[in-house]
Coordinates of C-alpha atoms in Angstrom, one line a residue:
Chain A
M1 CA 31.6 19.7 -17.1
A2 CA 30.8 21.7 -14.6
K3 CA 27.4 21.2 -12.6
Y4 CA 28.1 25.2 -10.9
E5 CA 28.6 27.7 -12.2
L6 CA 31.6 29.4 -11.3
A7 CA 35.2 31.6 -12.5
P8 CA 37.7 29.3 -12.0
T9 CA 39.6 31.6 -9.5
K10 CA 41.1 30.2 -6.7
T11 CA 38.8 31.7 -4.4
N12 CA 36.5 29.7 -6.1
L13 CA 38.3 26.8 -5.3
M14 CA 39.2 26.8 -1.7
K15 CA 35.0 28.1 -1.0
I16 CA 34.3 24.7 -3.2
K17 CA 36.3 22.1 -1.1
R18 CA 34.6 23.4 2.3
D19 CA 31.1 23.0 0.6
L20 CA 32.6 19.3 -0.3
G21 CA 34.2 18.3 2.5
F22 CA 30.3 19.7 4.5
A23 CA 28.5 17.6 1.6
V24 CA 31.0 14.5 2.8
E25 CA 30.5 15.4 6.4
G26 CA 26.7 15.5 6.4
F27 CA 26.7 12.3 4.5
E28 CA 28.4 10.7 7.0
L29 CA 26.9 11.7 9.3
L30 CA 22.9 10.6 7.2
D31 CA 24.9 7.3 7.5
Q32 CA 25.3 7.0 9.9
K33 CA 21.7 7.7 11.0
R34 CA 19.7 5.7 8.7
K35 CA 21.9 2.6 9.7
I36 CA 20.7 3.9 13.7
L37 CA 16.9 3.8 12.4
V38 CA 17.3 0.8 10.3
V39 CA 18.4 -1.2 13.2
E40 CA 16.0 0.4 15.5
L41 CA 13.1 -0.7 13.0
M42 CA 14.2 -4.3 12.3
G43 CA 13.8 -4.7 16.2
L44 CA 10.7 -3.2 16.5
I45 CA 8.9 -5.4 13.9
D46 CA 9.2 -9.1 16.0
R47 CA 8.2 -7.2 19.0
A48 CA 5.1 -5.5 16.7
V49 CA 4.4 -8.2 14.7
E50 CA 4.2 -10.6 18.2
A51 CA 1.8 -8.2 19.9
Q52 CA -0.3 -8.6 17.0
E53 CA -1.0 -11.8 16.9
K54 CA -0.5 -12.4 20.7
V55 CA -3.7 -9.0 21.1
E56 CA -5.9 -11.3 18.5
S57 CA -5.2 -14.7 19.7
Q58 CA -6.6 -13.4 22.5
L59 CA -9.2 -11.0 20.4
K60 CA -10.5 -13.9 18.9
D61 CA -10.7 -15.3 21.9
A62 CA -13.0 -12.4 24.0
F63 CA -15.1 -13.0 20.6
G64 CA -16.8 -16.6 20.9
A65 CA -16.9 -16.4 24.6
L66 CA -18.5 -13.2 24.4
D67 CA -21.3 -14.6 21.6
Q68 CA -21.5 -17.5 23.7
A69 CA -22.9 -15.1 26.2
I70 CA -24.4 -12.9 24.2
L71 CA -26.3 -16.4 22.8
R72 CA -26.8 -17.8 26.3
M73 CA -28.0 -14.7 28.2
G74 CA -29.5 -13.0 25.7
R75 CA -27.8 -8.9 24.0
R76 CA -30.2 -6.9 26.6
E77 CA -28.6 -7.8 29.9
V78 CA -24.7 -8.2 28.8
N79 CA -26.0 -5.3 28.1
L80 CA -26.7 -4.7 31.8
I81 CA -24.5 -6.3 33.1
A82 CA -21.8 -3.9 31.3
L83 CA -22.8 -0.7 31.8
G84 CA -22.5 -2.1 35.5
M85 CA -18.4 -2.5 35.2
N86 CA -16.9 -1.8 37.4
I87 CA -13.2 -2.1 35.8
E88 CA -10.8 1.8 34.8
S89 CA -7.9 1.2 32.9
D90 CA -6.1 4.2 32.7
I91 CA -3.3 4.8 29.5
S92 CA 0.4 6.9 30.8
F93 CA 2.5 7.7 28.1
S94 CA 6.1 8.1 28.4
E95 CA 8.8 9.4 25.7
K96 CA 11.3 7.8 23.2
R97 CA 13.5 9.1 20.9
V98 CA 16.4 7.4 18.3
M99 CA 17.0 9.4 16.8
G100 CA 15.4 13.1 16.6
V101 CA 12.1 10.9 16.8
S102 CA 8.9 10.8 19.2
L103 CA 8.2 7.3 20.1
P104 CA 5.6 6.7 22.8
K105 CA 5.7 3.8 25.5
V106 CA 2.3 3.2 26.1
K107 CA 1.5 2.1 30.2
V108 CA -1.2 0.5 30.6
A109 CA -3.1 0.2 34.1
I110 CA -6.3 -1.7 34.6
D111 CA -7.9 -1.1 38.4
D112 CA -10.8 -3.6 38.7
R113 CA -12.7 -5.0 41.8
S114 CA -14.8 -7.8 42.1
P115 CA -16.8 -8.8 41.6
Y116 CA -19.0 -6.7 39.1
F117 CA -22.6 -8.7 38.8
A118 CA -24.2 -11.4 41.2
A119 CA -22.7 -14.9 39.5
A120 CA -26.4 -16.6 40.3
E121 CA -27.7 -15.0 36.8
S122 CA -25.0 -15.0 34.5
S123 CA -23.4 -17.7 32.6
I124 CA -19.5 -18.1 33.1
W125 CA -19.3 -17.0 29.3
I126 CA -19.4 -13.1 30.1
D127 CA -17.1 -14.2 33.1
E128 CA -14.3 -15.8 30.0
A129 CA -15.3 -12.8 27.6
I130 CA -14.0 -9.9 30.6
K131 CA -11.0 -11.9 32.0
K132 CA -10.3 -12.6 27.6
F133 CA -11.2 -8.1 27.2
R134 CA -9.1 -7.3 29.7
E135 CA -6.2 -9.9 29.0
V136 CA -7.2 -7.8 25.5
L137 CA -6.9 -4.3 26.8
R138 CA -3.1 -5.0 28.4
L139 CA -2.0 -6.8 24.5
L140 CA -3.1 -3.2 23.4
G141 CA -0.6 -1.2 24.5
T142 CA 2.9 -2.8 24.1
L143 CA 0.7 -3.6 20.2
A144 CA -0.1 0.3 20.0
E145 CA 3.0 1.1 21.0
A146 CA 4.8 -0.9 18.4
R147 CA 2.7 -0.2 15.9
I148 CA 3.0 3.3 16.1
S149 CA 7.4 4.2 16.3
L150 CA 7.5 1.6 13.8
M151 CA 5.5 3.8 11.2
R152 CA 7.1 7.1 12.9
L153 CA 10.5 5.3 12.3
S154 CA 9.7 4.2 8.7
R155 CA 9.1 7.2 7.7
E156 CA 12.3 8.7 9.6
V157 CA 14.2 6.0 7.6
A158 CA 12.7 6.9 4.2
K159 CA 12.6 10.8 5.4
T160 CA 16.9 9.5 6.0
I161 CA 17.7 7.1 2.9
R162 CA 16.6 10.6 0.4
R163 CA 18.2 12.9 1.7
V164 CA 21.3 9.7 1.9
N165 CA 21.0 9.0 -1.7
A166 CA 20.4 12.5 -2.3
L167 CA 24.3 13.9 -0.6
E168 CA 26.0 10.2 -2.8
K169 CA 24.6 10.7 -6.0
I170 CA 23.9 14.3 -6.5
F171 CA 25.9 16.2 -4.5
I172 CA 28.0 15.9 -3.6
P173 CA 29.2 13.9 -7.2
D174 CA 28.8 17.7 -8.8
Y175 CA 30.8 19.1 -6.4
E176 CA 33.6 16.7 -6.8
E177 CA 33.2 17.8 -10.7
T178 CA 33.3 21.2 -9.7
L179 CA 36.2 20.8 -8.0
K180 CA 38.2 19.0 -10.8
Y181 CA 37.1 21.6 -13.5
I182 CA 38.3 25.1 -11.5
E183 CA 42.1 22.8 -10.4
M184 CA 41.8 21.7 -14.3
A185 CA 41.1 26.0 -15.7
L186 CA 44.1 27.2 -12.3
E187 CA 46.7 24.3 -14.1
E188 CA 45.9 26.1 -17.5
S189 CA 45.8 29.2 -16.6
E190 CA 49.1 28.7 -14.9
R191 CA 50.5 27.4 -18.1
E192 CA 49.3 29.8 -19.6
A193 CA 51.0 32.5 -17.4
F194 CA 54.5 30.4 -17.5
F195 CA 54.7 30.7 -21.0
V196 CA 53.8 33.6 -21.3
L197 CA 56.8 34.3 -18.7
K198 CA 59.5 32.3 -20.7
L199 CA 58.0 33.9 -24.3
V200 CA 58.8 36.9 -22.2
K201 CA 62.6 36.3 -21.6
D202 CA 62.5 35.2 -24.1
K203 CA 63.3 37.7 -26.3
L204 CA 64.4 40.2 -23.6
S205 CA 67.3 38.5 -24.1
R206 CA 67.5 38.4 -27.6
K207 CA 67.0 41.9 -27.2
R208 CA 69.5 41.9 -25.4
G209 CA 71.7 39.6 -27.7
E210 CA 71.4 42.1 -30.6
A211 CA 72.3 45.3 -28.6
L212 CA 75.4 43.4 -27.1
Chain B
M1 CA -5.7 9.4 29.3
K2 CA -8.7 6.4 28.5
F3 CA -9.4 4.0 25.5
H4 CA -12.2 5.0 23.1
V5 CA -13.4 1.9 21.0
I6 CA -14.5 2.5 16.6
A7 CA -16.2 -0.3 15.9
D8 CA -19.7 -2.5 15.5
E9 CA -22.2 -2.9 18.6
N10 CA -20.1 -6.8 19.3
T11 CA -17.4 -5.2 19.5
V12 CA -18.2 -2.2 21.8
T13 CA -20.0 -4.3 23.8
G14 CA -17.3 -6.4 24.8
F15 CA -15.3 -3.6 25.4
K16 CA -17.8 -2.4 27.3
L17 CA -17.7 -5.6 29.8
V18 CA -13.7 -4.1 31.2
G19 CA -15.3 -0.7 31.3
L20 CA -14.7 1.2 28.3
D21 CA -16.5 3.3 26.0
G22 CA -17.0 3.2 22.5
E23 CA -19.6 4.5 19.7
V24 CA -21.2 2.0 17.7
V25 CA -20.3 3.4 13.6
E26 CA -22.4 1.5 11.4
N27 CA -21.2 3.7 8.0
A28 CA -18.4 5.5 6.3
D29 CA -20.0 9.0 7.7
G30 CA -20.9 8.4 11.1
A31 CA -16.8 6.5 11.4
R32 CA -16.5 10.0 10.5
E33 CA -17.9 12.0 12.6
A34 CA -17.2 9.4 16.0
L35 CA -13.4 9.5 15.0
T36 CA -13.4 13.9 14.8
K37 CA -15.6 13.7 18.3
A38 CA -13.2 11.1 19.4
F39 CA -10.0 12.6 18.2
E40 CA -11.4 16.4 20.1
A41 CA -11.4 14.9 23.5
D42 CA -9.0 15.8 25.5
D43 CA -8.9 12.2 28.1
I44 CA -8.5 9.3 24.8
G45 CA -5.8 8.4 24.8
I46 CA -5.9 5.1 22.4
I47 CA -8.3 4.9 19.3
M48 CA -9.3 1.5 19.2
I49 CA -10.8 1.6 15.8
S50 CA -12.2 -2.1 13.8
E51 CA -10.1 -2.5 10.6
R52 CA -13.7 -3.0 8.5
I53 CA -14.7 0.2 9.5
A54 CA -11.6 2.1 9.2
S55 CA -10.9 0.6 5.3
E56 CA -13.7 2.5 4.7
I57 CA -12.5 5.6 5.7
R58 CA -9.5 4.9 4.1
E59 CA -8.3 8.4 3.6
E60 CA -9.0 10.2 6.8
M61 CA -8.1 7.7 9.0
E62 CA -3.8 8.1 6.7
D63 CA -5.0 11.9 7.2
F64 CA -5.8 11.9 10.8
V65 CA -2.4 9.1 11.1
F66 CA -0.5 11.6 9.3
K67 CA -1.5 15.1 11.2
H68 CA -1.1 14.2 14.9
S69 CA 0.7 12.1 16.8
F70 CA -1.5 12.0 19.3
P71 CA -4.2 10.4 20.2
L72 CA -2.6 7.1 19.1
I73 CA -4.7 4.8 16.6
I74 CA -4.8 1.1 15.9
E75 CA -6.7 -1.3 14.3
I76 CA -7.7 -4.0 15.2
P77 CA -9.8 -6.6 14.0
D78 CA -13.7 -7.4 14.5
R79 CA -15.1 -11.1 15.6
K80 CA -15.6 -12.2 11.5
G81 CA -10.8 -12.4 12.2
P82 CA -8.0 -9.8 10.1
L83 CA -9.6 -8.2 6.8
E84 CA -9.2 -10.0 3.9
G85 CA -5.9 -9.1 2.0
R86 CA -4.6 -6.1 4.2
I87 CA -1.5 -5.3 4.2
S88 CA 0.5 -6.8 7.2
I89 CA 3.0 -5.5 9.3
R90 CA 5.8 -6.0 7.5
E91 CA 4.7 -4.7 4.2
M92 CA 4.2 -1.8 5.8
V93 CA 6.9 -0.9 6.5
N94 CA 8.9 -2.4 3.4
A95 CA 6.4 0.1 1.5
A96 CA 7.1 3.1 3.8
V97 CA 11.0 2.9 3.6
G98 CA 11.5 1.2 0.1
V99 CA 13.5 -1.0 0.7
K100 CA 13.3 -5.1 2.3
V101 CA 14.2 -4.7 5.6

């Protein structure tokens, strides 16, 4: 059963052949794109998981130190120190493109101007907390980069897989089916024309025989 | 570009110690408001939101993430640690791609 309603003519045969060629080419290209994206994705997963684990373990330590600092000095004092902090961080972004997907590259610069407070009135835990949170900050750039890239890439992979499947499972078989139908119909009409010619020739030669 | 924190008081205090701005958020409405505000600010590059808060406004989070490519949003655990039953990175990718990778 032909999927496309086309008159079985030579013109349509050529058109379908061209379309089929185009679909096959598109399929190959998209399949390549999918493979490249998946390779990229695999590499990123490990990086993202590693970054997440690092951030989380640092963050856990950081919260531990902060809890201690708050316990020893009181929340008010910690907040005061926070107000007086002189650390500046700056994030700069650039972009990497993989197969048309834009992936962020994140760079975190931390400008640290210590000391931040009078040592006498603060606990060692606050130092520890600052150190840990700064470490978290440094790692966060990598985590953000990996996670967001991963999200965008996996969305693109899903889209590409859908397209590859549509071409492979629907369009290409449909074109092939139509092509076969047109070819068969053309052959049939050729045979028919041949037969008619033969018939005419027979009749003619019989007539000629009678005439003789 | 700067970091911005949307989380509970402890987390915000912690990041304030390293010079970040943040907003203490206690409920879903507050979180929505803080997120919208952070999105409108043009000097914020990365928004950190605590998992606990993000999970309360999951729909809006997805909405923000899909509609805007910038700023970047990441979820971080609060001091009680990672949320139970949260989706791991691998699971997220598997769900999005539809095959196991």
